[in-house]
Short mmCIF file of C-alpha atoms in Angstrom, two decimals:
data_model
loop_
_atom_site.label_atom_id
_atom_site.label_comp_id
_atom_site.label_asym_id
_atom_site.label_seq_id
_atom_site.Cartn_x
_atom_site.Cartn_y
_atom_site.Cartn_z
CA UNK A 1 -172.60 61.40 -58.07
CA UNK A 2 -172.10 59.69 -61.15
CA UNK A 3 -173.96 56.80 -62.15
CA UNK A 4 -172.46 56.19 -65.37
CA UNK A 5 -171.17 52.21 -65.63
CA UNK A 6 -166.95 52.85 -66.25
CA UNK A 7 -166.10 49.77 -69.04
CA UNK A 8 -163.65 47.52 -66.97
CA UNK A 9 -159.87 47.95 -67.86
CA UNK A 10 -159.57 46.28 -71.47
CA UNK A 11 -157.19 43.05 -70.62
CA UNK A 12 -153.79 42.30 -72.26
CA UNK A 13 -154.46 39.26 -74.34
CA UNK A 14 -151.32 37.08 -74.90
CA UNK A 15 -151.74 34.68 -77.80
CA UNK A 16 -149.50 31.74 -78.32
CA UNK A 17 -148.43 31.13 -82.14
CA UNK A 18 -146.90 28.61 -83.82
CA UNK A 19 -144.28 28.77 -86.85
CA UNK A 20 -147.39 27.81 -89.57
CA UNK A 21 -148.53 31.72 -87.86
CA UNK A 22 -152.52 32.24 -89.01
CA UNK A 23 -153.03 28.41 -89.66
CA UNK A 24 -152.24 27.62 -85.65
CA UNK A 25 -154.72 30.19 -84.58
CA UNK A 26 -158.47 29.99 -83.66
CA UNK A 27 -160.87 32.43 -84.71
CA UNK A 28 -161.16 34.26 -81.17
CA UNK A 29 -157.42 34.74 -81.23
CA UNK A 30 -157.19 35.83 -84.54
CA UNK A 31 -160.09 38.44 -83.29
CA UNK A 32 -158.35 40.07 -80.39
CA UNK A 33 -155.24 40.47 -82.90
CA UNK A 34 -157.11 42.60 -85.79
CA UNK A 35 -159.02 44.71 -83.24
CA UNK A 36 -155.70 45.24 -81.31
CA UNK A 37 -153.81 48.44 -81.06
CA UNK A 38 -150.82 47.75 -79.59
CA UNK A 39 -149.05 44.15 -80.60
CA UNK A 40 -145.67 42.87 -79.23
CA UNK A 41 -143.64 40.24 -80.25
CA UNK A 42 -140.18 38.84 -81.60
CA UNK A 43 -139.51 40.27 -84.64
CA UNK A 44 -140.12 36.86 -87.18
CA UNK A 45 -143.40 36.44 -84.88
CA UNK A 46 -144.81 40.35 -85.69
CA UNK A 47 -143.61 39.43 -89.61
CA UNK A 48 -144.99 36.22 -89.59
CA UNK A 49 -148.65 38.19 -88.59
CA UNK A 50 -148.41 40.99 -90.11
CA UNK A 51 -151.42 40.71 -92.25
CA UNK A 52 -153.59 39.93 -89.45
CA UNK A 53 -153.06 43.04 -87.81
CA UNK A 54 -155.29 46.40 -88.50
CA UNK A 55 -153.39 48.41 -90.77
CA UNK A 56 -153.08 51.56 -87.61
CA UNK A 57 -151.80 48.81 -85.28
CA UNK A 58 -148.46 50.41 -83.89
CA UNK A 59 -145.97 47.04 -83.86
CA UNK A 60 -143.02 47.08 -81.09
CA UNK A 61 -140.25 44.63 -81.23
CA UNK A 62 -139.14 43.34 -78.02
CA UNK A 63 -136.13 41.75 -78.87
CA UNK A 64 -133.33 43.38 -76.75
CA UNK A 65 -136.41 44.58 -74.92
CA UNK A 66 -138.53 42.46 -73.06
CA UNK A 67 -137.73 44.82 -69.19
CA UNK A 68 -139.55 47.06 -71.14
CA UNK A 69 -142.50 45.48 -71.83
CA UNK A 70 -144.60 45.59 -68.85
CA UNK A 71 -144.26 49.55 -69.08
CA UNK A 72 -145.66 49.22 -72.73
CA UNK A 73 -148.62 47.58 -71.91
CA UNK A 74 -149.35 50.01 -68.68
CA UNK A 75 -149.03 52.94 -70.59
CA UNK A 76 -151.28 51.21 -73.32
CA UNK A 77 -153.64 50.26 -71.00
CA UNK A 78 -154.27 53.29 -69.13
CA UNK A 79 -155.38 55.37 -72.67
CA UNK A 80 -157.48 52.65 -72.93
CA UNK A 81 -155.73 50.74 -75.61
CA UNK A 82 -155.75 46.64 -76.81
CA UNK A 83 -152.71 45.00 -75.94
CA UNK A 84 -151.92 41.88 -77.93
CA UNK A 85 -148.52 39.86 -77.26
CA UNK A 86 -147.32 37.39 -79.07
CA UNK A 87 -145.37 34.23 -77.99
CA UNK A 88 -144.34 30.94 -78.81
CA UNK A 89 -146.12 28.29 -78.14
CA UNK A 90 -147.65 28.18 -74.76
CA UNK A 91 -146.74 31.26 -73.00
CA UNK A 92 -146.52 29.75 -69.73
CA UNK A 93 -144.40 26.87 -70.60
CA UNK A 94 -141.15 28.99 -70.74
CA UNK A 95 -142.65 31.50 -71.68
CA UNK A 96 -142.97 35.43 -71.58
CA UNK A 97 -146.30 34.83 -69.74
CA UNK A 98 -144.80 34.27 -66.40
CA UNK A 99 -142.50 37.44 -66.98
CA UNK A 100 -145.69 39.50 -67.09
CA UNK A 101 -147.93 38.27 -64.60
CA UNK A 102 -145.13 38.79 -62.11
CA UNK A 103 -144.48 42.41 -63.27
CA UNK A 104 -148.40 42.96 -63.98
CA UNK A 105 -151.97 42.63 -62.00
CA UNK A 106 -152.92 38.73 -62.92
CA UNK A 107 -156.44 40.26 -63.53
CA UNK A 108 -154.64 42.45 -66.37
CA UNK A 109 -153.66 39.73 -68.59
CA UNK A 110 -155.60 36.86 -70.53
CA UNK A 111 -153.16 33.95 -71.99
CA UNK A 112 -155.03 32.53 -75.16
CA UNK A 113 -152.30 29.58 -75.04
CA UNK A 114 -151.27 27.23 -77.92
CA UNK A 115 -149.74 23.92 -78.36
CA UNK A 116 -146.25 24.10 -76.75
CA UNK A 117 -142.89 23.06 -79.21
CA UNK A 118 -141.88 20.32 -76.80
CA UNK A 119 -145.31 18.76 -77.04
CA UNK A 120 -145.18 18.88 -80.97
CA UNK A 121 -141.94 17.17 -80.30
CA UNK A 122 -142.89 14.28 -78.27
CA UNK A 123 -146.15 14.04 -80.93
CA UNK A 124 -143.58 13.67 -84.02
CA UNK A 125 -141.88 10.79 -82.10
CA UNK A 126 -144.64 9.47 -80.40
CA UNK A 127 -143.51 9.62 -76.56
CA UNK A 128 -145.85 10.45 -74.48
CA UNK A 129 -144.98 13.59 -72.89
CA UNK A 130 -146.86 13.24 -69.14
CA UNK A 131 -143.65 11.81 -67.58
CA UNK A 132 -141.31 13.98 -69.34
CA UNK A 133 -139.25 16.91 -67.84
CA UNK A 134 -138.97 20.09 -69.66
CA UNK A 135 -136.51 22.18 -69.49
CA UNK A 136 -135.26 25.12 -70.87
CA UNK A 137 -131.14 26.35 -71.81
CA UNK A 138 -132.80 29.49 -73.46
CA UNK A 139 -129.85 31.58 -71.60
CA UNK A 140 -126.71 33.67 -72.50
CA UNK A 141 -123.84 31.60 -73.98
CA UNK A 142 -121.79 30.30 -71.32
CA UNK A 143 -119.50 28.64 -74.06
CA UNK A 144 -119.29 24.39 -73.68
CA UNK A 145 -119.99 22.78 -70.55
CA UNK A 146 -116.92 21.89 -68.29
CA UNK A 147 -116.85 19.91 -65.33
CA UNK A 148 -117.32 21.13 -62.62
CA UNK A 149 -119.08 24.40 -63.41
CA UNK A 150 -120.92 26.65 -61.42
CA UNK A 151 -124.69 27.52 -61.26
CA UNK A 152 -124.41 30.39 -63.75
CA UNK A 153 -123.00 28.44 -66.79
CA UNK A 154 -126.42 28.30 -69.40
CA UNK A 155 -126.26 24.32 -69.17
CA UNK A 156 -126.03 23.67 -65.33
CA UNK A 157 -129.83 23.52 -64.49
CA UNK A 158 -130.12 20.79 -68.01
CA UNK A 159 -127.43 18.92 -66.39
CA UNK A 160 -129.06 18.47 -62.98
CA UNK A 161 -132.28 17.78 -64.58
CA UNK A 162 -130.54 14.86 -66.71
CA UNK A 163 -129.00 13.49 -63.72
CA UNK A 164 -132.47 13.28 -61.90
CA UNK A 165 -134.97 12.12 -64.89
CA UNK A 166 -135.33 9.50 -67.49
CA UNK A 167 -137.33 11.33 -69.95
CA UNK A 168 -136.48 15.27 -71.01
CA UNK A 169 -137.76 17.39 -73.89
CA UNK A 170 -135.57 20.65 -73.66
CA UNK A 171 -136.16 24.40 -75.44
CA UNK A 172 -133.07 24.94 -77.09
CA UNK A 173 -131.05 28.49 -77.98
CA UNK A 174 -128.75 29.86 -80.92
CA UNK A 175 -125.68 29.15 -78.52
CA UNK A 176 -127.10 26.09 -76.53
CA UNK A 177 -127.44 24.20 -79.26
CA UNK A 178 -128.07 20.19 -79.66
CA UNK A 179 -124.42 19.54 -80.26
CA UNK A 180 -123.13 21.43 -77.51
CA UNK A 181 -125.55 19.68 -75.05
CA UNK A 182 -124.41 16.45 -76.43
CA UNK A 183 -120.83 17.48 -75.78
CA UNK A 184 -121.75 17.64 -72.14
CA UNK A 185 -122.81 14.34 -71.99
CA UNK A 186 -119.81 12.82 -73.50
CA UNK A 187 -117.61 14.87 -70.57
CA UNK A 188 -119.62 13.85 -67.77
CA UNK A 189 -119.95 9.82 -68.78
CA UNK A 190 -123.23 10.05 -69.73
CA UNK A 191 -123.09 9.29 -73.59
CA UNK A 192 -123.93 6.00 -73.36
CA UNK A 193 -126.79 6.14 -71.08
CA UNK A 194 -128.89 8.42 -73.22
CA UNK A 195 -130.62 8.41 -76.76
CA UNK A 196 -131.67 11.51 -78.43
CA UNK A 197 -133.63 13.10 -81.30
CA UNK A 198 -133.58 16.59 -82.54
CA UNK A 199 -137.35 18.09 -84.09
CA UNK A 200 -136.18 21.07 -86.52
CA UNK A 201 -137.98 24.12 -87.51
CA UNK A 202 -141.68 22.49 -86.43
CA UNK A 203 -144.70 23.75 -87.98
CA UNK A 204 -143.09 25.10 -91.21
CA UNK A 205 -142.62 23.74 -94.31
CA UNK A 206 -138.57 22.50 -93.53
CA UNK A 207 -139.31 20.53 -90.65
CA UNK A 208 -137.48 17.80 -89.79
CA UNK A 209 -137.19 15.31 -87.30
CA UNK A 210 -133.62 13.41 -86.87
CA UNK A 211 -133.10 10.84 -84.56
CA UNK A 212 -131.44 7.17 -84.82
CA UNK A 213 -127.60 8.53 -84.01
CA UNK A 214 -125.01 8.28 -80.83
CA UNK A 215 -124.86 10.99 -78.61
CA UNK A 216 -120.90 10.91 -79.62
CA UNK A 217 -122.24 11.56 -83.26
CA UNK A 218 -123.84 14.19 -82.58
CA UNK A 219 -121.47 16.02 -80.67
CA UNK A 220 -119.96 17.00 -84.33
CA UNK A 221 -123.49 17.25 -86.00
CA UNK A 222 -125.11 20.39 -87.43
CA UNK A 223 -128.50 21.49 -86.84
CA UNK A 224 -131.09 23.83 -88.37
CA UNK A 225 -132.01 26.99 -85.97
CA UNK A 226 -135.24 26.29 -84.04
CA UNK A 227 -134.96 23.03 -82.79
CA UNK A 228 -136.50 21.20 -80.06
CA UNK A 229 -134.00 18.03 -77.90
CA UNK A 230 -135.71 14.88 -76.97
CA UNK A 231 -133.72 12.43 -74.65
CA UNK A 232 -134.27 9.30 -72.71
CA UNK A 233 -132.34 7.20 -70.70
CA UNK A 234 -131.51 3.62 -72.73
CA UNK A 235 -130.01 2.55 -69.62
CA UNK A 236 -132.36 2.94 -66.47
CA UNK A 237 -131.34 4.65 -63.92
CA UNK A 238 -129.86 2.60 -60.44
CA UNK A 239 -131.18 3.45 -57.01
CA UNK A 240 -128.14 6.14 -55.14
CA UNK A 241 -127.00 5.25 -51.81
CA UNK A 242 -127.62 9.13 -50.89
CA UNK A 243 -125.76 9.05 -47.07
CA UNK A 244 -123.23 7.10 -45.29
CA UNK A 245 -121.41 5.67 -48.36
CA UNK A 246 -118.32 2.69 -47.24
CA UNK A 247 -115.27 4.93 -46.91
CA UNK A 248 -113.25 2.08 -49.12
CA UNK A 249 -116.05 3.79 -51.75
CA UNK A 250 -113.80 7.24 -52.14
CA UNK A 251 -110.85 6.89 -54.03
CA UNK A 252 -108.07 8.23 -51.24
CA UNK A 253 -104.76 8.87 -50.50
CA UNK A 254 -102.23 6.42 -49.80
CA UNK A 255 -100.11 5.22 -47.82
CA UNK A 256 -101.09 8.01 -45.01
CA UNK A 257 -104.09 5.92 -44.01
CA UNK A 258 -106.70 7.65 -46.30
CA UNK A 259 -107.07 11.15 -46.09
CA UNK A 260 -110.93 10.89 -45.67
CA UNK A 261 -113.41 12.15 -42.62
CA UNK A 262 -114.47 8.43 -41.86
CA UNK A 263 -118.02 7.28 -42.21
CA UNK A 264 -119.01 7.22 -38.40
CA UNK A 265 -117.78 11.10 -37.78
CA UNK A 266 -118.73 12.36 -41.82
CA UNK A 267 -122.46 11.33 -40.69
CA UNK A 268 -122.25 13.33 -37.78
CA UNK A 269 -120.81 16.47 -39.59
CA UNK A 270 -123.32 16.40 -42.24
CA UNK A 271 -126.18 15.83 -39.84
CA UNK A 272 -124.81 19.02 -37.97
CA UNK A 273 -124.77 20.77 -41.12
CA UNK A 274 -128.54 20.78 -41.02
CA UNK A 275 -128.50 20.30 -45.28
CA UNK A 276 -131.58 21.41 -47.39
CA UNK A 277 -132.11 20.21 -50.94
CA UNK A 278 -131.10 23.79 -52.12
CA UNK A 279 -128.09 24.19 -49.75
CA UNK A 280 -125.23 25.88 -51.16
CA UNK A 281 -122.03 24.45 -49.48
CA UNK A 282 -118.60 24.98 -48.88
CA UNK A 283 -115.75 22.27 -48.20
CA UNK A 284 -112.61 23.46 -47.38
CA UNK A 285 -109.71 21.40 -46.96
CA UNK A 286 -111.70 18.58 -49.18
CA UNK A 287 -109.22 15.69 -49.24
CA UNK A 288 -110.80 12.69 -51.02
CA UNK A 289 -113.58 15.23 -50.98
CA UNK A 290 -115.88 12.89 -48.98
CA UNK A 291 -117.89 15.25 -46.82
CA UNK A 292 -118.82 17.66 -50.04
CA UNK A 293 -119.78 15.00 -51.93
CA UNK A 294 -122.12 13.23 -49.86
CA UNK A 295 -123.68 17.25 -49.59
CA UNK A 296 -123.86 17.40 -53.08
CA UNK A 297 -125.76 13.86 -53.39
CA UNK A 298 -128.32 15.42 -50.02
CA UNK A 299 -128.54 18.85 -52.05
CA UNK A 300 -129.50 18.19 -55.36
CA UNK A 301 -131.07 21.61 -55.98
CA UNK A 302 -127.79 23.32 -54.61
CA UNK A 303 -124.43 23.40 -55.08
CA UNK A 304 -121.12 22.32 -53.40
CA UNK A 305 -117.80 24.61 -53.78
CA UNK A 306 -114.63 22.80 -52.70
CA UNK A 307 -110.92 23.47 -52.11
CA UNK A 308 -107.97 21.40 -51.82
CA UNK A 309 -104.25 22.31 -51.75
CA UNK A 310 -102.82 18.61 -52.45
CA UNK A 311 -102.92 17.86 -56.06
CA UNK A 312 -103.09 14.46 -55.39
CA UNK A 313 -105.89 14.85 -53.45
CA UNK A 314 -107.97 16.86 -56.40
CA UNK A 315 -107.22 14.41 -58.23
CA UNK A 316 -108.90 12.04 -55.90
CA UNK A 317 -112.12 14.34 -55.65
CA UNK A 318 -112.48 14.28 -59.23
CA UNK A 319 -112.27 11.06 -59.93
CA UNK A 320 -114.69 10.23 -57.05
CA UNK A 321 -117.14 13.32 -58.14
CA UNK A 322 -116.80 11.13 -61.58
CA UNK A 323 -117.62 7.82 -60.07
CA UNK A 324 -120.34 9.18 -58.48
CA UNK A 325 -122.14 11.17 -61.31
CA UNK A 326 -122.29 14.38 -59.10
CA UNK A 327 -122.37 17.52 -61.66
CA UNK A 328 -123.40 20.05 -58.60
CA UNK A 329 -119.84 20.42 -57.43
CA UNK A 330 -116.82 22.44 -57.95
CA UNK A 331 -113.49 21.89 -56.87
CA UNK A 332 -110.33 24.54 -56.84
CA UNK A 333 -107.27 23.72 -56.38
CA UNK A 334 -105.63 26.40 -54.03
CA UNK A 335 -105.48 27.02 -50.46
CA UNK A 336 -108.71 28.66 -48.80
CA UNK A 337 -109.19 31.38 -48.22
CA UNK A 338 -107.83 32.07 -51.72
CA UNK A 339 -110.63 31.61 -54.17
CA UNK A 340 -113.65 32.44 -51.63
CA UNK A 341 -114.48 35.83 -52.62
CA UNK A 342 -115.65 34.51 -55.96
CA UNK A 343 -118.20 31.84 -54.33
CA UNK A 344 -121.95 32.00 -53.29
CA UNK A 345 -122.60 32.89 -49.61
CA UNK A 346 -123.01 29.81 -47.92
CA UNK A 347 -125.84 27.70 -46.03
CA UNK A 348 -123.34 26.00 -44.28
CA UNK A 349 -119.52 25.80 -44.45
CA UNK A 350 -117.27 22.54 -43.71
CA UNK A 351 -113.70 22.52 -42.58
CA UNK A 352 -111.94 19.50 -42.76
CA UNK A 353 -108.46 21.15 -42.65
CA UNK A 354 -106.81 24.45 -42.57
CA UNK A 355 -102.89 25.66 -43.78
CA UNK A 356 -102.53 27.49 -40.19
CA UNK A 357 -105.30 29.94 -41.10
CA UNK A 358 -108.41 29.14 -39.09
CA UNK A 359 -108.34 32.09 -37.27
CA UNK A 360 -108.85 34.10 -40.53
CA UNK A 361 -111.12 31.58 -42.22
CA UNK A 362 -113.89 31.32 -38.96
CA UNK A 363 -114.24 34.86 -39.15
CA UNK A 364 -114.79 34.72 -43.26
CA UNK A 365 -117.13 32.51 -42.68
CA UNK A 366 -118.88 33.79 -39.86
CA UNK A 367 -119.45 37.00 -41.79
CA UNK A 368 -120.76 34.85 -44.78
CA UNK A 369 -122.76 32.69 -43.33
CA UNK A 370 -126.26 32.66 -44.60
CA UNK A 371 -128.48 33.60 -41.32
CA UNK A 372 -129.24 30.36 -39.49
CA UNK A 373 -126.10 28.88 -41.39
CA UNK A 374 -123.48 26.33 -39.86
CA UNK A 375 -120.10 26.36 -39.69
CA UNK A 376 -119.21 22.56 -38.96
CA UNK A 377 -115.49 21.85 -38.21
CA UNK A 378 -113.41 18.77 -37.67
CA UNK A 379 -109.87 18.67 -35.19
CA UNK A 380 -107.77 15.47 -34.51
CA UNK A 381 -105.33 18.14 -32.55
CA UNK A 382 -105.91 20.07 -29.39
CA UNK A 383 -104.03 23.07 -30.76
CA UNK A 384 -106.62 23.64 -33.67
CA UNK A 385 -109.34 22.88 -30.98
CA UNK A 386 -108.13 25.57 -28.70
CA UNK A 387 -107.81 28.16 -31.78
CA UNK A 388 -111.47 27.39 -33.03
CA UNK A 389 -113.07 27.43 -29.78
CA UNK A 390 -111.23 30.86 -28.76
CA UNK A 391 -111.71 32.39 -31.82
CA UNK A 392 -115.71 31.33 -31.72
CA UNK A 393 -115.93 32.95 -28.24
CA UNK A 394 -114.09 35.92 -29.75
CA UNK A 395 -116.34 36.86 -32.20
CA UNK A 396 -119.89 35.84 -30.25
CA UNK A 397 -120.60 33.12 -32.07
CA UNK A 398 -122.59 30.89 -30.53
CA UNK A 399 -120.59 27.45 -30.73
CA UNK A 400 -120.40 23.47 -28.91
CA UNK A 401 -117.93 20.74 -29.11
CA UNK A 402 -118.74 17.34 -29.57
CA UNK A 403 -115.75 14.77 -29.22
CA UNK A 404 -116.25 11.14 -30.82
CA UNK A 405 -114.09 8.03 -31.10
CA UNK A 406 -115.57 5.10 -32.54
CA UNK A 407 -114.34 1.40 -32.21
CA UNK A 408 -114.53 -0.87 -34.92
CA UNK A 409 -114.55 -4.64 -34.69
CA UNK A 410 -111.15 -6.87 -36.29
CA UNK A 411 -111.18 -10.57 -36.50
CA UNK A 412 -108.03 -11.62 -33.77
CA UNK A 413 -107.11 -15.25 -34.41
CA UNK A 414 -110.72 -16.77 -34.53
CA UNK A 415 -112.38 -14.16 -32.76
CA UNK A 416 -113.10 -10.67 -33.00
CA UNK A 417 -111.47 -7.28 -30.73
CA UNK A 418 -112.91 -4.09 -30.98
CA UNK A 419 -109.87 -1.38 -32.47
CA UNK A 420 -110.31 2.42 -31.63
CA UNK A 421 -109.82 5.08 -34.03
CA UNK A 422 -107.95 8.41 -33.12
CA UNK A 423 -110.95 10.95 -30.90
CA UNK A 424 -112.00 13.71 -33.09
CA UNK A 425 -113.23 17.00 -32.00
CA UNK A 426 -116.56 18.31 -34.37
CA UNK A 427 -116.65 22.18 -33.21
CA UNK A 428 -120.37 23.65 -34.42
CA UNK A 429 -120.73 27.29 -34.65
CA UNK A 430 -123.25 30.16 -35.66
CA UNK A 431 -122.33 33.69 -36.02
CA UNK A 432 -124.11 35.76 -33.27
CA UNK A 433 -125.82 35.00 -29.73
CA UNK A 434 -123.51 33.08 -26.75
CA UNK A 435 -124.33 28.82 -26.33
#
């Protein structure tokens, strides 16, 4: 048997750098880089070292590159090679650290971090950084934010994290620049309720911090490449009524007595929808949009898709998605199931109304349905009752009925009668198994 002592696999040291490159470095970093082998980095990062490096250390580029990384350092490591990457920063605050370690064994990688960018930011301005949010829109370019967007436009994430904090320092992008991110506040009515500063090129000899300007401003303003967003709110933020909003709240269609699920049957619906905070919904047949709306407040880390056929009514749901500074919502305007190919499969599914397609929309759904999902329907006519519950039974979904019909109280002469509303019928269903 052997009894030699093998040396333990040589680790991948990852080594956060700032723009001012040697001068943000300590001297046990600046070690593992000249005895390295192998080093990988961005392109202006591997320039910005270069003299640090032994003169036999083989330099890789992984701009363009960066699913090929992890095999790079394997292959390095098992010859018995040292691995040095190099990132911005603090690797782990969006960085290329957490890439790694999920692609890598933990025990195979050392992160040597550094200050991050978005604390240098806060330290130029002097805002404490503790209670800030960071955030990231270091993504593909997804053009300028419009309303209503989906989860895969480069901004969407920013925008939900604005709506939910006071205080954000955010890692810009080539594309996602300051401008553009101010443009999206203007379009969803949040231009006056933030203030924000821009830090420019930090750590080399251009840097510049601007601040002191309207968000309108700066919709129109250029700014130098490597930049760093600081905003906070100069109006505070007012506590949401999340559930069970007035139904005189939603702007709705009139004369035909408000096209709008009414507050005593929405709460029920929703509660049968069995919502999580990352629920991605559906709302077809959205009216005054009511029911996806109050999802959308109850889901903040999902998303709401909506269709309507009335124009007027879109009209309505945009103006009360507007009012109620919901950005996790989309609405088309189109008659369903046109449209739902394109959408995210569904945690649960709400049907307000249907054109005389139910049939063919319960089994879409059904099929769609995330496992465990709900499909939560409303009926003020037998006919549509019948059709739901047969098709239900048709397909093996398991499926109940609940009927309510609320009375509300109306001042007669100096006293008070109660005054029933029409019954409605809220059929539940889930796609497999018999009730």
């Amino acid at each position: 048997m052997n009894t030699e002592t093998m040396n333990p696999q040589e680790k991948c040291r990852i080594l956060g750098v700032l723009d001012d490159g040697v001068a943000s470095l300590g001297q046990g970093a600046l070690a593992h880089l000249a005895q390295a082998q192998l080093v990988i980095g961005g392109a202006r990062t591997l320039q910005l070292l270069a003299a640090q490096m032994a003169p036999e250390a083989v330099q890789r580029d992984l701009t363009g590159a960066m699913s090929q990384v992890p095999e790079w350092i394997r292959a390095a490591q098992a010859t018995g090679q040292r691995v040095v990457v190099l990132a911005t920063g603090d690797p782990l605050c969006y960085g290329i650290a957490a890439f790694l370690q999920s692609r890598l064994c933990i025990e195979a990688i050392e992160v040597i971090p550094n200050v991050s960018t978005l604390q240098l930011a806060c330290a130029r301005l002097g805002l404490p950084w503790q209670d800030m949010q960071f955030s990231s829109v270091h993504s593909k370019d997804a053009g300028d934010w419009v309303a209503g967007s989906d989860p895969s436009h480069g901004l969407y994430g920013l925008l939900r994290d604005i709506r939910q904090h006071d205080r954000l320092a955010v890692l810009t992008s080539p594309f996602n620049t300051p401008d553009r991110i101010a443009r999206m506040l203007v379009t969803e009515g949040l231009a006056d309720d933030f203030e924000m500063a821009v830090a420019e090129r930090l750590c080399q000899p251009e840097e510049r911090i601007v601040s002191g300007f309207g968000i309108r401003a700066a919709t129109q303003m250029p700014f130098a490449d490597l930049n760093v967003v600081l905003l906070w709110r100069s109006t505070l933020r007012k506590p949401e009524v999340l559930f069970g909003l007035p139904d005189a709240s939603f702007a709705q269609r009139h004369p035909e007595k408000g096209l709008i699920t009414k507050n005593e049957v929405r709460a029920v619906s929703l509660a049968r929808m069995q919502l999580r905070a990352d629920s991605v919904v559906w709302d077809i047949g959205a009216g005054s949009g009511s029911v996806g709306l109050e999802a959308a407040r109850l889901c903040r880390m999902g998303h709401v898709y909506a269709i309507e056929k009335n124009v007027d009514d879109c009209t309505n749901v945009l103006q009360n998605r507007l009012a109620m500074g919901i950005s996790n919502h989309s609405l088309v305007h189109g008659k369903a199931p046109e449209g739902l190919a394109a959408w995210a499969d569904p945690d649960a599914v709400f049907i307000g109304g249907s054109g005389g397609e139910l049939t063919e929309l319960i089994t879409l759904i059904l099929q769609r349905l995330k496992p465990g999902g709900w499909l939560v329907m409303n009926f003020v006519t037998l006919e549509n009752l019948s059709v739901a519950v047969e098709t239900a039974k048709a397909l093996g979904a398991a499926w109940d009925v609940l009927q309510l019909q609320a009375s509300r109280s109306k001042p007669i002469l100096h006293m008070n009668r109660m005054a029933a509303e029409n019954p409605v019928w809220i059929v539940c269903a889930q796609a497999g198994g018999a009730a």
